[in-house]
C-alpha atoms as one frame of an Amber mdcrd trajectory, in Angstrom:
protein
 -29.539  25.992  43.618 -30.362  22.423  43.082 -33.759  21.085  44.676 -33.241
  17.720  46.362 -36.538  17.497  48.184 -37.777  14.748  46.073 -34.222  12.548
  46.229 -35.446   9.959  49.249 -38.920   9.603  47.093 -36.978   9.008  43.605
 -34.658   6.452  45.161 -37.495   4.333  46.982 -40.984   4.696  44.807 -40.920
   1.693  42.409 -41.769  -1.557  43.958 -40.826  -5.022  43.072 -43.877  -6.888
  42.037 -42.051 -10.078  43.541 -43.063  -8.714  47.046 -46.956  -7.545  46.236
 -49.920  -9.764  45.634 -53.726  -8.914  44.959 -55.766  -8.526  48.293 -59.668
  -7.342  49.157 -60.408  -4.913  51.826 -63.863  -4.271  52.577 -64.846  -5.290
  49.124 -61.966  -3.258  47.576 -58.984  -4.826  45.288 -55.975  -3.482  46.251
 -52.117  -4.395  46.128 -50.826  -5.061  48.765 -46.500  -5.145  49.757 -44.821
  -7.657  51.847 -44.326  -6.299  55.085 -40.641  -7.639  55.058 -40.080  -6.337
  51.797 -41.119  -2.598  53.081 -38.752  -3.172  56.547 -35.537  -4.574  53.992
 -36.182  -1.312  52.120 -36.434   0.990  54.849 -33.443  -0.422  56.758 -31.575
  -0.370  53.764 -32.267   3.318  53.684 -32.158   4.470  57.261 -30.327   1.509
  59.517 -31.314  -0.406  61.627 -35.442  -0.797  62.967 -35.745   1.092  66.418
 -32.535   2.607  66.465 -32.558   4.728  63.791 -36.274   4.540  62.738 -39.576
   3.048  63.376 -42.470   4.015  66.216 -42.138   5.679  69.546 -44.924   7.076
  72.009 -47.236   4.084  70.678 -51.545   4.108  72.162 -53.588   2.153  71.431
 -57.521   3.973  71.981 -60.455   1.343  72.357 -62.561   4.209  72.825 -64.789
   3.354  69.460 -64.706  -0.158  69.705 -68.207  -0.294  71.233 -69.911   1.898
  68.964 -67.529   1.130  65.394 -65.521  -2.187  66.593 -62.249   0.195  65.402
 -59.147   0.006  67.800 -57.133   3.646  67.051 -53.350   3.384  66.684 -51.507
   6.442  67.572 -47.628   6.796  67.763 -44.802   8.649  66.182 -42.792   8.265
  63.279 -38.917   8.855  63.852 -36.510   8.605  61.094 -33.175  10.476  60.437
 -34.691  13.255  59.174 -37.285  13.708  61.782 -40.772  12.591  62.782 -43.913
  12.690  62.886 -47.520  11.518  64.202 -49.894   9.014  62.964 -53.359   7.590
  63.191 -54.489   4.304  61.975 -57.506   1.785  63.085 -58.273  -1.254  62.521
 -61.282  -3.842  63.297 -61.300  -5.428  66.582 -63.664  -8.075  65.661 -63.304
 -10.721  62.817 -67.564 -10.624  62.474 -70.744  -9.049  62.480 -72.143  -9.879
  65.931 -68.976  -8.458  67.322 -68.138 -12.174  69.365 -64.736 -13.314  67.383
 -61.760 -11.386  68.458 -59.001 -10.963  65.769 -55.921 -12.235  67.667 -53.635
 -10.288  64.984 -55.396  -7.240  65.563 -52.332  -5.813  67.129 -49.735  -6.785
  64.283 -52.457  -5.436  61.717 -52.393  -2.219  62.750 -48.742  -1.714  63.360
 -48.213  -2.920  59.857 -50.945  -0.735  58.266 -49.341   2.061  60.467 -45.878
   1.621  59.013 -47.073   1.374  55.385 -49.047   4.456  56.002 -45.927   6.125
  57.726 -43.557   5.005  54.944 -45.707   5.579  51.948 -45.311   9.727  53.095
 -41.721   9.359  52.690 -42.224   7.711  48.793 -41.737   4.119  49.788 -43.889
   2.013  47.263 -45.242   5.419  45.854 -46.293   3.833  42.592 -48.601   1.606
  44.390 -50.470   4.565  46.169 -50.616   6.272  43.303 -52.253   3.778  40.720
 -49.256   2.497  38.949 -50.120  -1.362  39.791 -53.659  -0.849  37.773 -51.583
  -1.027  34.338 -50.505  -4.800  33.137 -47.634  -2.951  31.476 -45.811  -0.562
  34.584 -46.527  -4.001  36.227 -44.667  -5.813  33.537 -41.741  -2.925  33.458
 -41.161  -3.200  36.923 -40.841  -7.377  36.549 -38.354  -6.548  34.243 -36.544
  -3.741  36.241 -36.424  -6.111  38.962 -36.782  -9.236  38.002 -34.471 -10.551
  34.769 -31.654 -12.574  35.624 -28.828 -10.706  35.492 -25.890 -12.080  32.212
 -22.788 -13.481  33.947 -20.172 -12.683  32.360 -18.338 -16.294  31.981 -15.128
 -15.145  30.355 -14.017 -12.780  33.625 -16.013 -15.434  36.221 -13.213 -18.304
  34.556 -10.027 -15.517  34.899 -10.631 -14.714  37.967 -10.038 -17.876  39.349
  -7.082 -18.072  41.983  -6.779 -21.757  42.451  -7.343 -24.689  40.598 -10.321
 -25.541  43.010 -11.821 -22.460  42.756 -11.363 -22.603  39.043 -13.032 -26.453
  39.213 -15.784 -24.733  41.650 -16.314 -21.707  38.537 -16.692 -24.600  35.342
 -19.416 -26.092  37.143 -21.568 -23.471  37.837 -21.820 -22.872  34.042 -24.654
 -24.366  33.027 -24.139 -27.012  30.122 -24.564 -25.654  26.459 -22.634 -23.954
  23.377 -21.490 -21.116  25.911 -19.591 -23.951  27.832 -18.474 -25.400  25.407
 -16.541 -22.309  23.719 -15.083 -21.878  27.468 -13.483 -24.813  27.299 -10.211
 -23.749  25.854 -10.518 -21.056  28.234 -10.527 -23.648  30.807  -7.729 -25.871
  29.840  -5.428 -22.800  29.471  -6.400 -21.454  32.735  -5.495 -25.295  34.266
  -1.864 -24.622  32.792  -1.623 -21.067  34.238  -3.081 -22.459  37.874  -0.773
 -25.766  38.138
């Protein structure tokens, strides 16, 4: 029998370098992902955010704020599979002396929470495990993700239904020596279309 425990991971791991940019946390460099990015991926995976995934039973503890300035996150996981808890923190205060309260403290932790939530599922797994350390995974996943796709001219010109839409085709090829061999393409098409 056929093991398919690792199928979610596989499909959802490799991140597109578009959507990450170098960040320090307490004196660390990490990579860090788009927050948008990580919702597009998990919606496209799961549906739609609160209805078929995202947090439920959310606290927030300010228990340690005194003695650690940490705010604790606690809430539960749900996805289609099933759920589960987790704990994050985050600062309260933006400095030292404790005095300048960090007005995003909220949305920090919610995000860091989701990452952390995700990232046990595979999501962006080859961040968490190192991946985005080495110039070249970093420059295989650009071009996983990232080269223009070829359009095919030739079938973009033939399947045009109207001579608008065939007008509309021509001149969204850009200019050059692949134009110009369309052209007799083009003329023959206008025949076909009148």
């Amino acid at each position: 029998m056929e093991n398919n425990n690792l199928e979610l991971w596989n499909k959802v791991e490799k991140t597109n370098p578009k959507y990450t940019k170098e960040a320090k946390i307490g004196g660390h460099k990490i990579t860090a992902i788009a927050p948008q990015y990580q919702i597009m991926q998990v919606t496209e995976q799961f549906g739609t955010y609160g209805k078929t995934w995202g947090f439920k039973n959310i606290e927030l503890s300010y228990d340690l704020v005194e003695k650690c300035n940490l705010v604790v996150f606690k809430g539960t996981f749900f996805f289609p599979s099933g759920e589960f808890e987790i704990i994050n923190s985050c600062k309260l205060y933006m400095n030292r002396e404790c005095t300048m309260v960090d007005d995003n403290f909220a949305k920090k932790i919610e995000t860091d929470a989701l990452t952390k939530a995700i990232s046990k599922l595979g999501f962006n797994a080859d961040i968490f495990m190192g991946k985005f350390d080495d110039v070249r995974y970093i420059a295989e996943m650009n071009a996983e993700f990232n080269t223009p796709k070829k359009v095919d001219y030739t079938a973009l010109l033939n399947g045009s239904k109207t001579l608008k839409e065939l007008g509309t085709n021509w001149s969204s090829i850009p200019a050059g020596t692949e134009k110009d061999n369309l052209a007799t393409l083009k003329d023959e098409l206008k025949l076909t279309l009148k």
